[in-house]
Coordinates of C-alpha atoms in Angstrom, one line a residue:
G13 CA 126.4 85.7 106.2
M14 CA 123.0 87.3 105.8
K15 CA 119.9 86.9 107.8
P16 CA 117.3 84.7 106.0
P17 CA 113.6 85.9 105.3
G18 CA 110.8 85.4 107.3
D19 CA 110.0 85.0 110.7
A20 CA 113.3 83.7 112.6
H21 CA 116.0 84.4 114.5
F22 CA 119.6 83.1 115.0
G23 CA 119.9 80.8 117.9
D24 CA 122.5 81.6 120.3
I25 CA 125.3 83.7 119.2
M26 CA 125.4 85.8 122.6
F27 CA 128.8 84.8 122.6
A28 CA 129.8 86.8 119.3
Q29 CA 132.2 89.2 119.4
Q30 CA 132.6 92.6 117.6
S31 CA 135.5 94.2 116.5
L32 CA 136.6 97.1 113.8
N33 CA 136.6 94.4 111.4
G34 CA 133.3 93.3 112.1
V35 CA 131.6 90.1 113.9
T36 CA 133.5 86.8 114.9
L37 CA 131.1 84.3 115.6
P38 CA 132.3 81.1 118.0
S39 CA 133.3 78.0 116.3
G40 CA 130.7 75.4 115.4
S41 CA 127.6 75.7 113.6
I42 CA 124.9 78.1 114.0
Q43 CA 121.2 76.9 114.0
L44 CA 118.1 79.4 112.9
Q45 CA 114.8 78.6 114.4
A46 CA 111.8 79.7 113.8
D47 CA 110.2 81.3 116.6
P48 CA 105.7 80.5 116.5
H49 CA 105.3 82.8 119.3
R50 CA 106.6 86.1 117.7
R51 CA 104.3 88.2 115.8
L52 CA 104.9 91.5 113.7
S53 CA 104.1 94.2 115.5
H54 CA 102.7 97.6 114.4
Q55 CA 106.7 98.9 115.6
Q56 CA 108.0 96.3 112.8
R57 CA 108.4 96.6 108.8
S58 CA 106.8 93.8 106.6
L59 CA 108.7 94.6 103.8
A60 CA 107.3 93.4 100.1
K61 CA 109.2 90.5 98.0
Y62 CA 109.0 92.4 94.7
S63 CA 111.1 91.0 91.7
G64 CA 110.7 90.6 88.4
T65 CA 109.4 92.5 85.4
K66 CA 107.2 95.2 86.4
P67 CA 104.8 96.9 83.8
V68 CA 104.1 100.9 85.3
L69 CA 101.5 103.2 83.9
I70 CA 101.7 106.6 85.1
V71 CA 98.4 108.8 84.5
R72 CA 98.7 112.5 84.4
V73 CA 95.2 113.8 85.0
T74 CA 94.4 117.3 84.1
D75 CA 90.9 118.3 85.7
V76 CA 87.5 120.5 84.1
L77 CA 89.4 123.6 85.3
G78 CA 92.6 123.1 83.8
R79 CA 94.4 122.1 86.8
A80 CA 97.4 119.6 86.5
V81 CA 101.3 119.0 87.8
P82 CA 103.3 121.3 86.2
E83 CA 105.5 119.0 84.2
D84 CA 104.6 117.5 80.8
A85 CA 104.4 114.2 80.5
N86 CA 107.9 113.4 79.0
T87 CA 109.5 115.2 82.6
I88 CA 107.3 113.2 84.4
S89 CA 108.6 109.7 82.4
D90 CA 112.1 111.0 83.1
K91 CA 111.9 111.5 86.6
F92 CA 110.1 108.0 87.3
F93 CA 111.9 106.1 84.3
G94 CA 115.3 107.7 83.3
T95 CA 113.8 107.9 79.5
N96 CA 115.4 111.2 79.4
G97 CA 118.9 111.0 81.3
D98 CA 117.5 111.5 85.0
N99 CA 119.7 108.4 86.2
E100 CA 117.6 108.7 90.0
N101 CA 114.3 108.0 89.0
M102 CA 111.6 105.4 90.3
K103 CA 113.1 102.5 88.1
S104 CA 116.8 102.8 89.1
Q105 CA 116.0 103.0 92.5
F106 CA 113.8 100.1 92.6
A107 CA 116.3 98.5 90.4
S108 CA 118.9 99.5 92.7
C109 CA 116.9 98.8 96.4
S110 CA 116.0 94.8 95.1
M111 CA 119.5 94.2 93.9
N112 CA 118.2 94.3 90.3
T113 CA 115.9 91.8 91.3
M114 CA 112.9 94.4 89.9
N115 CA 112.5 95.5 86.9
I116 CA 109.9 98.7 86.3
V117 CA 108.8 98.7 82.5
Y118 CA 107.1 101.2 80.2
N119 CA 107.1 100.0 77.1
N120 CA 106.3 96.3 77.8
Y121 CA 102.4 95.5 78.6
G122 CA 102.5 92.0 77.4
S123 CA 99.8 90.9 74.5
K124 CA 98.8 94.4 75.1
T125 CA 101.9 96.7 74.3
G126 CA 100.6 97.1 71.0
Q127 CA 97.1 98.7 72.1
I128 CA 98.6 100.8 75.1
V129 CA 101.8 102.5 73.9
P130 CA 101.0 104.6 71.0
K131 CA 98.5 106.1 72.9
L132 CA 100.4 107.1 75.6
S133 CA 101.9 110.7 75.5
A134 CA 105.3 109.4 76.5
P135 CA 106.9 106.6 77.1
G136 CA 104.6 105.0 80.1
V137 CA 102.6 108.1 80.4
L138 CA 98.9 108.5 79.6
E139 CA 97.5 111.8 79.7
V140 CA 93.8 112.1 80.6
T141 CA 91.6 115.0 81.6
I142 CA 88.3 114.4 83.7
P143 CA 85.1 116.0 83.5
I144 CA 85.2 117.2 86.9
S145 CA 87.3 119.5 89.9
L146 CA 89.7 118.6 91.6
D147 CA 87.5 119.8 94.5
S148 CA 85.9 116.8 94.0
T149 CA 86.1 113.7 96.5
Q150 CA 88.9 111.1 95.9
S151 CA 86.1 108.5 95.0
S152 CA 84.5 110.7 92.3
I153 CA 87.8 111.5 90.9
R154 CA 89.5 108.2 91.3
S155 CA 86.0 107.1 89.4
H156 CA 86.6 109.2 86.4
V157 CA 90.4 108.6 86.3
Q158 CA 89.6 105.1 85.6
T159 CA 86.5 105.7 83.0
Q160 CA 89.3 107.8 81.0
V161 CA 91.1 105.5 81.2
Q162 CA 89.3 103.3 80.1
E163 CA 88.0 105.1 76.8
K164 CA 91.6 105.7 76.1
L165 CA 93.0 102.8 76.2
G166 CA 89.9 100.3 76.3
L167 CA 91.0 98.8 79.5
R168 CA 89.3 98.8 82.8
L169 CA 91.3 99.8 85.5
P170 CA 92.6 97.6 88.0
D171 CA 94.1 95.5 84.6
P172 CA 96.2 92.9 85.7
V173 CA 98.3 94.1 82.7
F174 CA 99.5 96.7 84.7
A175 CA 102.0 95.7 88.3
H176 CA 101.5 99.5 89.6
V177 CA 99.2 102.3 87.7
L178 CA 100.2 105.8 89.5
V179 CA 97.8 108.6 89.2
V180 CA 99.5 112.1 89.1
L181 CA 97.2 115.1 90.1
Q182 CA 98.0 118.9 90.5
D183 CA 97.2 119.1 94.4
C184 CA 94.2 117.5 96.9
Y185 CA 91.4 119.7 98.0
Q186 CA 89.2 117.9 100.1
G187 CA 89.6 114.5 101.7
C188 CA 93.5 115.4 101.5
G189 CA 94.4 112.4 104.4
W190 CA 96.1 110.9 101.8
A191 CA 99.3 111.7 99.6
A192 CA 99.1 109.5 97.1
Y193 CA 97.1 106.7 95.0
A194 CA 97.9 103.9 93.2
Y195 CA 96.8 100.4 92.1
V196 CA 98.9 98.0 93.2
N197 CA 98.7 94.1 92.6
S198 CA 96.2 95.2 89.8

């Protein structure tokens, strides 16, 4: 069997025997016991428990100097959602890793779908131009991206219609301690 999620350990299976065919457990029942003294340390991962339909918005940013990632909105959509035949993408990998219990969507934003989808440059991708340079601070860039998204979509980020919002920038020029920025559980 599989170990159940949570902070539990298998009671007394020290007599299990491993072979090329797998693991043989001793006869009798196996009892799971919670360990109230065990705490997660910084060396252990605590995995998120995601399932269900997750609407995602990707924001492709161009700065005042015209700097943006070289990939256009259609390529970004394909790389993240597989909209043009890319089989190895964010959507497919989240589905695979969650045993198909997590479904990333780019065309279903609930009651706001009709407000959002027509304004996208490609499925799931909104393009914005910010009136500042990417040489600006992270907080300034984030603030201007929020303003541009609000102007285009009429929604203020974070907005609960989106499970995740990914912001795609050409590069980081200041305060580069961050590799990516995304709204989670917005």
